[in-house]
XYZ file of C-alpha atoms in Angstrom:
580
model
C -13.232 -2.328 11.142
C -12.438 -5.557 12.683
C -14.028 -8.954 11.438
C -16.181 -10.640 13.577
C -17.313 -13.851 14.857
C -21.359 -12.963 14.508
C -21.657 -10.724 11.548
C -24.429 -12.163 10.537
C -24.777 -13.314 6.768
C -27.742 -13.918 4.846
C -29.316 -17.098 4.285
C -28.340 -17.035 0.758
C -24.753 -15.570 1.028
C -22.721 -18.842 0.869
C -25.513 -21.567 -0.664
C -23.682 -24.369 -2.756
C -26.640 -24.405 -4.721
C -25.692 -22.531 -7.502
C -22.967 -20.239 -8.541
C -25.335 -16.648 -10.202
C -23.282 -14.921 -12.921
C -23.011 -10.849 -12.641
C -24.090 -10.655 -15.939
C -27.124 -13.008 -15.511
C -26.288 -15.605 -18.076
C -28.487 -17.711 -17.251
C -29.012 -21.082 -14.731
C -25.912 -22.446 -13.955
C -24.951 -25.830 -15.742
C -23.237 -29.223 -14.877
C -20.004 -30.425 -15.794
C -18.686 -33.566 -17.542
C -16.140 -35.104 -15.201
C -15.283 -38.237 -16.902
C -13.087 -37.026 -19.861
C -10.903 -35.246 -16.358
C -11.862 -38.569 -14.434
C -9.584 -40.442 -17.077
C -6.896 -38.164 -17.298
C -6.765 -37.849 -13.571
C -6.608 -41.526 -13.394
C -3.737 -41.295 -15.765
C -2.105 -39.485 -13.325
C -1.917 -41.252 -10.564
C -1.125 -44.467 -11.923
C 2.233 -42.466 -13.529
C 2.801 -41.338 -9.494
C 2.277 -44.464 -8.230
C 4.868 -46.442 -11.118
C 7.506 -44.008 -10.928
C 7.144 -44.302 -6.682
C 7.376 -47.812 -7.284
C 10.673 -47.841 -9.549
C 12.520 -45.583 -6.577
C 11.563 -48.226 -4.059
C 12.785 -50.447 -6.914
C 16.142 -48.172 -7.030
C 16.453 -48.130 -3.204
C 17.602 -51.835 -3.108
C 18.858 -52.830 -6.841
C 21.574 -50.362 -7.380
C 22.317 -52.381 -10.801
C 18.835 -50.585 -12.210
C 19.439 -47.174 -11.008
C 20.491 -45.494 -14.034
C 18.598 -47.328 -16.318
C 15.175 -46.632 -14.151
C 16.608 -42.776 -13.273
C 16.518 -42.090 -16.758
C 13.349 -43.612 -17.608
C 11.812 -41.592 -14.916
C 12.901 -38.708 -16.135
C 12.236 -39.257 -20.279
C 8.277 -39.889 -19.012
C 8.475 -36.323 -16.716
C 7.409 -34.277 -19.385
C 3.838 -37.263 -19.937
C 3.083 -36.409 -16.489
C 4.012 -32.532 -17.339
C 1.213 -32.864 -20.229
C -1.549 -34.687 -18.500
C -1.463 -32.060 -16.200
C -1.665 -29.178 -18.278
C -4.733 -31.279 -20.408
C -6.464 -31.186 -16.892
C -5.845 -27.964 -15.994
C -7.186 -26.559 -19.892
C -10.536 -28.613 -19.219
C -10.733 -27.081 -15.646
C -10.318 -23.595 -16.707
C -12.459 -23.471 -19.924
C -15.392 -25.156 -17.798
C -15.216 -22.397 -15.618
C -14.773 -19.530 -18.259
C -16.829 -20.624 -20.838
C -20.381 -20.888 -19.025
C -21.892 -20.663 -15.644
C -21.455 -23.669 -13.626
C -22.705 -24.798 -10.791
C -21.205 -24.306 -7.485
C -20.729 -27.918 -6.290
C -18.932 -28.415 -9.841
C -16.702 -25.109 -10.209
C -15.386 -26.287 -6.245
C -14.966 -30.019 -8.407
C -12.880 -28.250 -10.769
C -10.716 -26.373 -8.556
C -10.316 -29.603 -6.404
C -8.702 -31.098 -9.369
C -6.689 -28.423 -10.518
C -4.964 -28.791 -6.817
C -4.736 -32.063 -7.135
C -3.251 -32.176 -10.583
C -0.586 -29.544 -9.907
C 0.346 -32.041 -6.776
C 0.803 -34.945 -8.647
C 2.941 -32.905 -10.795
C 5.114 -32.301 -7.942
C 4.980 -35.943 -6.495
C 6.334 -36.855 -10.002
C 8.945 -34.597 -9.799
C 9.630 -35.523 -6.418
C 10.048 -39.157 -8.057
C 12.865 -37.664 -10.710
C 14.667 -35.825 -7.732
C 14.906 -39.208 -5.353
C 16.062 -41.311 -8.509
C 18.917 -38.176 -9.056
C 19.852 -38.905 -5.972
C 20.142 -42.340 -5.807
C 22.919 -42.302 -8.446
C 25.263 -40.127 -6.270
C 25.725 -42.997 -3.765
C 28.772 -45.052 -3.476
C 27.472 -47.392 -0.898
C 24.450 -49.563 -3.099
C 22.719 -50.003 0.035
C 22.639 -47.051 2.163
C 19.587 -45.644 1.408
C 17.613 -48.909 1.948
C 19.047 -49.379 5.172
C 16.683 -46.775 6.468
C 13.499 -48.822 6.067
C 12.152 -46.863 3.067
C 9.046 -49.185 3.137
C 6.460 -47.817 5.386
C 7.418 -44.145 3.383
C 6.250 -45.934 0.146
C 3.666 -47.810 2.060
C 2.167 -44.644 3.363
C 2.072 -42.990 0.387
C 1.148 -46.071 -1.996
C -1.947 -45.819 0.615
C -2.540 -42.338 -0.013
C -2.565 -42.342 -3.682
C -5.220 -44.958 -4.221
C -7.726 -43.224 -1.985
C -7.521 -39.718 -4.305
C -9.935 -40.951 -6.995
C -12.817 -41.947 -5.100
C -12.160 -39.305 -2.271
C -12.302 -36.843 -4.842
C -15.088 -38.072 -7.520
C -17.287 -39.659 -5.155
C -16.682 -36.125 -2.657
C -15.613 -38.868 0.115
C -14.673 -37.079 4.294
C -13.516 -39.814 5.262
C -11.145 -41.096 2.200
C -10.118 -37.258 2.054
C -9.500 -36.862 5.842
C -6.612 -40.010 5.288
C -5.037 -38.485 2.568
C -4.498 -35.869 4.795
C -3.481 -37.872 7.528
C -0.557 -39.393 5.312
C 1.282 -36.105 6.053
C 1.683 -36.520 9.578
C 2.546 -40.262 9.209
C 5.378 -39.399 6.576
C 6.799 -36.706 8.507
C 7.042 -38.697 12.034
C 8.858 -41.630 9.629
C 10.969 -38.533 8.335
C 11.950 -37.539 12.091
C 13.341 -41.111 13.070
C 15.493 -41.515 9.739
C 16.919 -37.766 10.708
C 17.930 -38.703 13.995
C 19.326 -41.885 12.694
C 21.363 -40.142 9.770
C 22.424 -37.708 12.353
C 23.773 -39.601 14.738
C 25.323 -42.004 11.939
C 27.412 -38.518 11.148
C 29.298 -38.792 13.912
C 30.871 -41.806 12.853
C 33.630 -41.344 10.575
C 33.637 -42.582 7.109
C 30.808 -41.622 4.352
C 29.443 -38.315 5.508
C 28.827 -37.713 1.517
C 26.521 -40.811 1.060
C 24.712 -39.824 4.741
C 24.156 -36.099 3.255
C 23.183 -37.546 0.014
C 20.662 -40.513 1.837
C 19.074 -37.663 4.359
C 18.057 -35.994 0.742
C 16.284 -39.011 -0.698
C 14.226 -39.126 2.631
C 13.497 -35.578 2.674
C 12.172 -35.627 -0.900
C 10.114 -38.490 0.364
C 8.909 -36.536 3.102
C 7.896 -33.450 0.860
C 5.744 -35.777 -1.210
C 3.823 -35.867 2.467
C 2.713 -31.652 1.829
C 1.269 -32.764 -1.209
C -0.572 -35.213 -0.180
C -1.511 -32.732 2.318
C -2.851 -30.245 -0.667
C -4.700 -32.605 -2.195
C -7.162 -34.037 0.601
C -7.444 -30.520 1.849
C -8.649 -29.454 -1.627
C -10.684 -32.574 -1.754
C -12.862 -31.558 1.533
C -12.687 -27.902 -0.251
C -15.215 -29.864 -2.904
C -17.225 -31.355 0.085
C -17.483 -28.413 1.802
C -17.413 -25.902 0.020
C -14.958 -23.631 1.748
C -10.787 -23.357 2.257
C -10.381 -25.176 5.864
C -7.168 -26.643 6.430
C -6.855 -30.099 8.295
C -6.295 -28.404 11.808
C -9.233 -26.212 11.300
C -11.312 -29.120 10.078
C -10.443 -31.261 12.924
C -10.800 -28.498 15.393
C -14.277 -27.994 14.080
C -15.220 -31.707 14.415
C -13.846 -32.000 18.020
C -15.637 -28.563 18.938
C -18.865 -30.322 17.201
C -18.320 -33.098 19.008
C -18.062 -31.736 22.415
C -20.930 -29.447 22.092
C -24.989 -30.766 22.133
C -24.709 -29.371 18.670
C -26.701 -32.237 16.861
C -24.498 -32.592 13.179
C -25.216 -36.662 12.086
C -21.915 -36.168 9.507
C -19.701 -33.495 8.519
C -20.373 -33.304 5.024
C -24.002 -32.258 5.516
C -22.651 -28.654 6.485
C -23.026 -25.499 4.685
C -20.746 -22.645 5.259
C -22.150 -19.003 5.398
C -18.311 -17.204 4.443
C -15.547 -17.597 6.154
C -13.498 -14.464 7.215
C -10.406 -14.562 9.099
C -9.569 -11.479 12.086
C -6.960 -9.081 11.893
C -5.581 -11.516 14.885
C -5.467 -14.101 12.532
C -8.415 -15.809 13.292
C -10.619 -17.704 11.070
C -14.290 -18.083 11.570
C -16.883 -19.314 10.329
C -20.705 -19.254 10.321
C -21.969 -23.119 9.654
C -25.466 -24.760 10.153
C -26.446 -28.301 8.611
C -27.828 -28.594 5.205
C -30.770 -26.915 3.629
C -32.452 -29.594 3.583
C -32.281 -30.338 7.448
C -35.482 -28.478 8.860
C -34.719 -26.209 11.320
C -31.103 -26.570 11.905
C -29.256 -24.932 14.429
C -26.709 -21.923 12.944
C -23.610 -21.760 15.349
C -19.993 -19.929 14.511
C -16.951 -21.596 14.797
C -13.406 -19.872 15.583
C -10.252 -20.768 15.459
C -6.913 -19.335 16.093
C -3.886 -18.718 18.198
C -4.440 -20.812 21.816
C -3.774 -17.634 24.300
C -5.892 -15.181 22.225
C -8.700 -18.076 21.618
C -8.639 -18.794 25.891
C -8.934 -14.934 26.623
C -11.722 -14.659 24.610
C -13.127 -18.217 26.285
C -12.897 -16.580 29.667
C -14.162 -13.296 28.782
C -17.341 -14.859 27.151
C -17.936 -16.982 30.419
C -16.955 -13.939 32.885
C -19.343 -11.759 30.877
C -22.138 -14.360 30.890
C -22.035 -14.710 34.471
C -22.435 -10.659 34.857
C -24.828 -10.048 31.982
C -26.665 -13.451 30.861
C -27.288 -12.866 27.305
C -25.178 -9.922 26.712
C -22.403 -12.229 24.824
C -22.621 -15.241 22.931
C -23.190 -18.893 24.445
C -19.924 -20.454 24.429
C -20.820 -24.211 23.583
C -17.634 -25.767 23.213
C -13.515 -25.293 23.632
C -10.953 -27.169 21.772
C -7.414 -26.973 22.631
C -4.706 -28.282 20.385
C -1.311 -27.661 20.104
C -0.334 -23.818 19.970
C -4.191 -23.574 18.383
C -7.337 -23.520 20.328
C -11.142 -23.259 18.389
C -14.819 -22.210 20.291
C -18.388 -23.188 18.434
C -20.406 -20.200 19.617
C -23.826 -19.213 19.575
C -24.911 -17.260 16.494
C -26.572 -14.154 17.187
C -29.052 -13.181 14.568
C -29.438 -9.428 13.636
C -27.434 -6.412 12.596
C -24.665 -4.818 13.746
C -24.573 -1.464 15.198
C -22.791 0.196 12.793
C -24.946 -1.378 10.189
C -28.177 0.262 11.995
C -26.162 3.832 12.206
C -25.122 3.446 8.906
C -28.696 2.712 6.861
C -30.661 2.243 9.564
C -34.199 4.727 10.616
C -33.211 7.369 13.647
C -35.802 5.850 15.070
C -33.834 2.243 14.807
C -30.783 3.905 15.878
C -32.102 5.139 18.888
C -33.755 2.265 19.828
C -30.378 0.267 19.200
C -28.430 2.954 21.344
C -31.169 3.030 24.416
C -30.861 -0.385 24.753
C -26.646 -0.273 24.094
C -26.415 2.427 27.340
C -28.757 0.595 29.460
C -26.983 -2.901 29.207
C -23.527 -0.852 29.498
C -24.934 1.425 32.826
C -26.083 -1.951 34.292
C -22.409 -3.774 33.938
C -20.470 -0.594 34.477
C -22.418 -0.425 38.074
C -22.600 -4.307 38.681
C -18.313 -4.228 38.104
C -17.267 -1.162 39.657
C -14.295 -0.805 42.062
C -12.983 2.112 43.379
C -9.544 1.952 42.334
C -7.632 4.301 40.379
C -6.342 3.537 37.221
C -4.322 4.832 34.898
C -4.890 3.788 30.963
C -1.937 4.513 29.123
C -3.534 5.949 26.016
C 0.069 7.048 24.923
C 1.883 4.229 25.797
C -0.883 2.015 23.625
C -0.046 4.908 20.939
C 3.502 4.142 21.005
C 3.046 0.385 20.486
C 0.886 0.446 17.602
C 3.468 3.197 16.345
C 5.370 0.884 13.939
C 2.144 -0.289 12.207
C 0.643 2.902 11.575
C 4.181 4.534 9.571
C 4.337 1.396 7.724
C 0.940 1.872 6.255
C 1.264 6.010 6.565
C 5.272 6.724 6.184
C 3.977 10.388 5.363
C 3.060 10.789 8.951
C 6.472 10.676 9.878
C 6.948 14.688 9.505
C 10.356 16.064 10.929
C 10.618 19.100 13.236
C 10.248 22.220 11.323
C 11.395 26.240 12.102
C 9.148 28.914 11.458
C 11.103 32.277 12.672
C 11.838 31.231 16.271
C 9.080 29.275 16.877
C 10.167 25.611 16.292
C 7.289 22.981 15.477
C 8.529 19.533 16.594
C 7.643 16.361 13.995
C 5.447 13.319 14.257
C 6.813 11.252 16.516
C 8.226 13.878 19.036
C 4.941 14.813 19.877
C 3.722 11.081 20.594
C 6.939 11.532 22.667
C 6.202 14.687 24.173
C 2.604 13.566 24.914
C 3.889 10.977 27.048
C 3.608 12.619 30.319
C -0.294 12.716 29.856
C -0.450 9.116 30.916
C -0.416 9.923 34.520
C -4.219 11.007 33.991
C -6.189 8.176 36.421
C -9.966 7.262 36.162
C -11.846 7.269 39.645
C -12.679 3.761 39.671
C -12.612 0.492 37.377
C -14.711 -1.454 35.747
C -15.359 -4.355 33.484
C -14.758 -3.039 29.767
C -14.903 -4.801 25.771
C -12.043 -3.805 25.106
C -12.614 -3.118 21.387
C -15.712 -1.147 21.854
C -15.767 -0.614 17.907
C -19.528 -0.522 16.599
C -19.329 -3.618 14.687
C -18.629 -5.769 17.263
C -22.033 -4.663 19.023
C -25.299 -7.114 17.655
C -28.532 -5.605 17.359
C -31.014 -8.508 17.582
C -34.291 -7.806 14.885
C -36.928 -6.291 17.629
C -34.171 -3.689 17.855
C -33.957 -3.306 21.744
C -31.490 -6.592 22.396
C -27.698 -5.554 22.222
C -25.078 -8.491 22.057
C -21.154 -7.803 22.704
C -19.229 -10.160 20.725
C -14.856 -10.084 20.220
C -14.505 -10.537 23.885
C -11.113 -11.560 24.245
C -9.065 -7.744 25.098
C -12.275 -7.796 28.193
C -10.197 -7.005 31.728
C -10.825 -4.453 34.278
C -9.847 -0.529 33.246
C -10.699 2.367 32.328
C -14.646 2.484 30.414
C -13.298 5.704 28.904
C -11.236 3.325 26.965
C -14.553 1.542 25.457
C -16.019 4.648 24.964
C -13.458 6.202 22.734
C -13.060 3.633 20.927
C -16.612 3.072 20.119
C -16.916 7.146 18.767
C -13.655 7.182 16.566
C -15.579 3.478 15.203
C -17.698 5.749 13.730
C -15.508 8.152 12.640
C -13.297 6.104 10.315
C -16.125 4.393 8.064
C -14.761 5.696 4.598
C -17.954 7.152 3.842
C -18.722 10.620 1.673
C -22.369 10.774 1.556
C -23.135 14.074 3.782
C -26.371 12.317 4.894
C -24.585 9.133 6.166
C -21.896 11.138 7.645
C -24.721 13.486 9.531
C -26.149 9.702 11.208
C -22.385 8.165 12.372
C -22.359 12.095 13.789
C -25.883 11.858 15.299
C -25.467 8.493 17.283
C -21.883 9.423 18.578
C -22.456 12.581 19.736
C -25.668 11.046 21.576
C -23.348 8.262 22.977
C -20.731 10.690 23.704
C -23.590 13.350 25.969
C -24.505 9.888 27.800
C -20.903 9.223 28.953
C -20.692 12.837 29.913
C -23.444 11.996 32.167
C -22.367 9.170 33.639
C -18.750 10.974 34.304
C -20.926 13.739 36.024
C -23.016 11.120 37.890
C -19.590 9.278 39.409
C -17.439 12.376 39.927
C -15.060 11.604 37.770
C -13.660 15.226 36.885
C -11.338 13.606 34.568
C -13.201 12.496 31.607
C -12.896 15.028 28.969
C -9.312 15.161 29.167
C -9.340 11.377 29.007
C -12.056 10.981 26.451
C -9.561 13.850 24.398
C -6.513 11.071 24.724
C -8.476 8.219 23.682
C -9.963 9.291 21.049
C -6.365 10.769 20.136
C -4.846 7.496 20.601
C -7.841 5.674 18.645
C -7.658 8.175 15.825
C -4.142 7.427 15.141
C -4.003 4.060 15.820
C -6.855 3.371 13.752
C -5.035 4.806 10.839
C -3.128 1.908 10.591
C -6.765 0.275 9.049
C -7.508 3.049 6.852
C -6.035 3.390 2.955
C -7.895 6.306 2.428
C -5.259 8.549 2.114
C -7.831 11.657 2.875
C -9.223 10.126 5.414
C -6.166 8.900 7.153
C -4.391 12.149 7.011
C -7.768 13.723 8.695
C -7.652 11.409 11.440
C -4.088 11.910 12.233
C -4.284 15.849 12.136
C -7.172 15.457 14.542
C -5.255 12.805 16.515
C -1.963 15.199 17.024
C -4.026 18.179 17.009
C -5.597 16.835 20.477
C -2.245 15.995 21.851
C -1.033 19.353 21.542
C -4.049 20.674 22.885
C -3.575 18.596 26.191
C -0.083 19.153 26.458
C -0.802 23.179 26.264
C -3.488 22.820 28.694
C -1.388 20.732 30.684
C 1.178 22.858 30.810
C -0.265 26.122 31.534
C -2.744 25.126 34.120
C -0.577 22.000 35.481
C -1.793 18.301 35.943
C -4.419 18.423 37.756
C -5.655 20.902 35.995
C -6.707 19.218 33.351
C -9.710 19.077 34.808
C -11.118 22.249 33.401
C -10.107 20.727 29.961
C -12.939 21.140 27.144
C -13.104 19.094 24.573
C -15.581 20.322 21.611
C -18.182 17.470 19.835
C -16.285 19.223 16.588
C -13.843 16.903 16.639
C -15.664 13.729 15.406
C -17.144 15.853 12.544
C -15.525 14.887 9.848
């Protein structure tokens, strides 16, 4: 079941208000930050003196071992402090329920702690290095300063970005990374090209290890400010995504006075790799306007873009306002509208018949409207197999009992697995009548029921293109199909909705002529069976839905080749088949 950008979450799911315990211990209590405050403190002054002595080291070569060694005897202080922060941090949270704002607090510090840590040891590793050079002034002929500058400036900002919950302090913090590594990339180049010159390669090597050590100290830094806006937000965003949401807020009439008065209702991240979010301002903003933000991989991100605004302009309403686009980089983020409701599947699955029906007259009327508003008669052929075959890989490495070899029973030989995908290859040269505008992932849960029950929203847009609509409408049946659900009476409803989805596209087939559909609909939900199996850890389940899946392509391949290709036609395919 794939994640999506409008599953809508309850007002509750994701409040900051409080953090409920399962066992209902009681009202959640606040924390005691200054005993951490102090030790926190500690740390960063030890960072910022042991930084200090290797910029110290980096021009006095007479000090070097004397400071290298002091550096490391005070390692295992900064070792201790850290563990004494971490101890407070994790009782807090294990002894009592505490409230949400504080147990984010807590983890925020146990980041940051375990990244000063590092820095430290960073500090150890540059002084160890410094002692291997011959030359006493290599290694500050590479303008160290703005490195120690940069991160000097970093390290003061961590207290009151952190205690005081401050964007802005956090957001340059985070900033320091990029600085440090663009100061990393000109000493490289410089270092490099100084290789080519004969004479101290050794010192070079040794020099280009000092600056990456300096440059490392840049990813934590990172860490920390991205745990620190963990604490003001309350969810895991990483810079990029937070500045991609800030631009896409910015671009959009989306009226947000400051960053920090968001609330996040979950965050879930695609099987694409997307992350998304649903945000709105604070409670206590009257009114405020929920919208979903999504983020991912540029090309997948655009598709979707142009899908939303393609659909929009053939079915106002049908899909989600698209209020702003972000590129950056090899990344590109939309702020959406958010579609209140429930999704299909969540209607089929505990819905009333009579809310299911409701939910699927109004899904076939919006889908008979854009299926005749997009139509072109053109033939095309939708490569059920050949999408099999791709997906192949995925589906053995979840299911490697799939794989079963060709087997001899007397002199009837049974070919294995994959020789059958094989085999069934010559069924994609079965062609649909005509073309038209199609989801692409059709799955149930990417369809939004709005609360009066008769306004459908398609959301997941991005696989939208011209093709077959047998395609969507496999897909959406075999949705159904793979819920891992036992009870008889939930199974009977996913069975009751499909097969009245499935006598509707029979109708429509009749309606256009296309002769062609059951032996279609019979590949794609073949292909959608298996392929889906690749989502599916139920190892029942997933060995039902492949026996189904093969069991079709052998059926079409013996119809196929008794009555021929074309005869396909008289192909039936029996509702018994998505009763599972």
């Amino acid at each position: 079941m794939s994640t999506t950008e409008n599953r809508p979450p309850s007002r509750d799911a994701g409040s900051r208000a409080t953090e409920t315990p399962a066992n209902g211990a009681g009202a959640p209590s606040r924390v005691d930050v200054s005993a951490l405050r102090d030790n926190l403190h500690l740390m960063v002054l030890e960072a910022r003196r042991q930084l200090s002595e290797c910029r110290s080291m980096m021009h006095e070569r007479a000090e070097v071992r004397t400071a290298a060694g002091s550096l490391a005897s005070r390692d295992d202080y900064v070792d201790h402090l850290k563990s004494v922060i971490e101890n407070h941090c994790f009782e807090a949270l294990a002894s009592r329920v505490v409230a949400r704002p504080d147990a984010d607090l807590l983890r925020a510090v146990t980041v940051t702690a375990s990244n000063l840590e590092r820095i430290a040891d960073f500090a150890v590793n540059i002084a160890d290095q410094l002692q291997q050079l011959e030359d006493d002034t290599l290694a500050g002929s590479y303008e160290p300063a703005p490195f120690f500058s940069a991160v000097e400036a970093a390290l003061t900002r961590i207290e009151k970005a952190l205690f005081e919950r401050n964007m802005p302090e956090a957001l340059q913090i985070c900033r320091s990374e990029a600085e440090l590594d663009e100061l990393y990339g000109r000493v490289y180049r410089r270092i490099i090209a100084d290789l080519d010159v004969p004479g101290r390669p050794k010192d070079l090597v040794t020099t280009l290890f000092v600056y990456r050590y300096l440059e490392r100290i840049g990813d934590s830094l990172l860490n920390i400010g991205e745990a620190i806006i963990f604490a003001v937000i309350g969810e895991k965003l990483k810079i990029g995504e937070f500045q991609a949401l800030r631009d896409s807020l910015e671009q959009s009439d989306v009226d947000v006075p400051d960053m920090s008065e968001l609330e996040f209702e979950g965050i879930w991240e695609t099987k694409s790799g997307s992350r998304i979010a649903a945000i709105h301002p604070a409670s206590s903003v009257p009114d405020g306007k929920w919208v979903i933000f999504k983020e991912g991989a540029a090309t997948k991100v655009t598709e979707e873009r142009d899908a939303l605004l393609q659909w929009a302009g053939l079915a106002p309403g049908i899909p989600p306002r698209v209020y702003s686009y972000h590129r950056h980089g090899d990344k590109a983020s939309l702020l959406l509208e958010y579609l209140y409701g429930d999704t299909f599947q969540k209607i089929a699955l505990v819905g009333t018949p009579a809310a299911a029906d409701r939910a699927l007259v109004a899904l076939v009327t919006a889908l008979r409207g854009i299926w005749a508003d997009t139509r072109q008669d053109e033939v095309v052929r939708p490569h059920f197999v050949s999408q099999l075959q791709k997906r192949l890989g995925s589906v053995l490495t979840l299911h490697p009992e799939f794989a079963t070899a060709a087997t001899t029973l007397g002199s009837v030989r049974h070919p294995g697995f994959e020789q059958i995908v094989e085999d069934a290859a010559v069924l994609d040269d079965l062609e649909a009548p005509f073309s038209v505008l199609i989801h692409g992932d059709f799955n149930a849960d990417n369809i939004i029921v709005e609360p009066d029950g008769e306004t459908i929203h398609l959301i997941d847009l991005h696989r939208s293109r011209r093709y077959d609509y047998v395609q969507d409408v496999s897909v959406f049946l075999v949705s159904n199909v793979r819920v891992p659900e036992t009870d008889p009476q939930v199974r009977h409803r996913l069975e009751r909705v499909s097969l009245a989805f499935w006598q509707w596209a029979r109708e429509f087939a009749d309606e256009t002529g296309d002769e062609m559909f059951a032996a279609r609909l019979g590949l794609g939900i073949a292909r959608s069976l298996l392929t889906s199996t690749r989502f599916v850890v139920d190892r029942r389940l997933s060995r039902e839905m492949c026996l189904r899946g093969i069991y079709l392509l052998r059926q079409l391949l013996a119809h196929r080749e008794q009555h021929g290709s074309d005869g396909l036609k008289s192909f039936e395919l029996s509702h018994d088949i998505l009763r599972f």
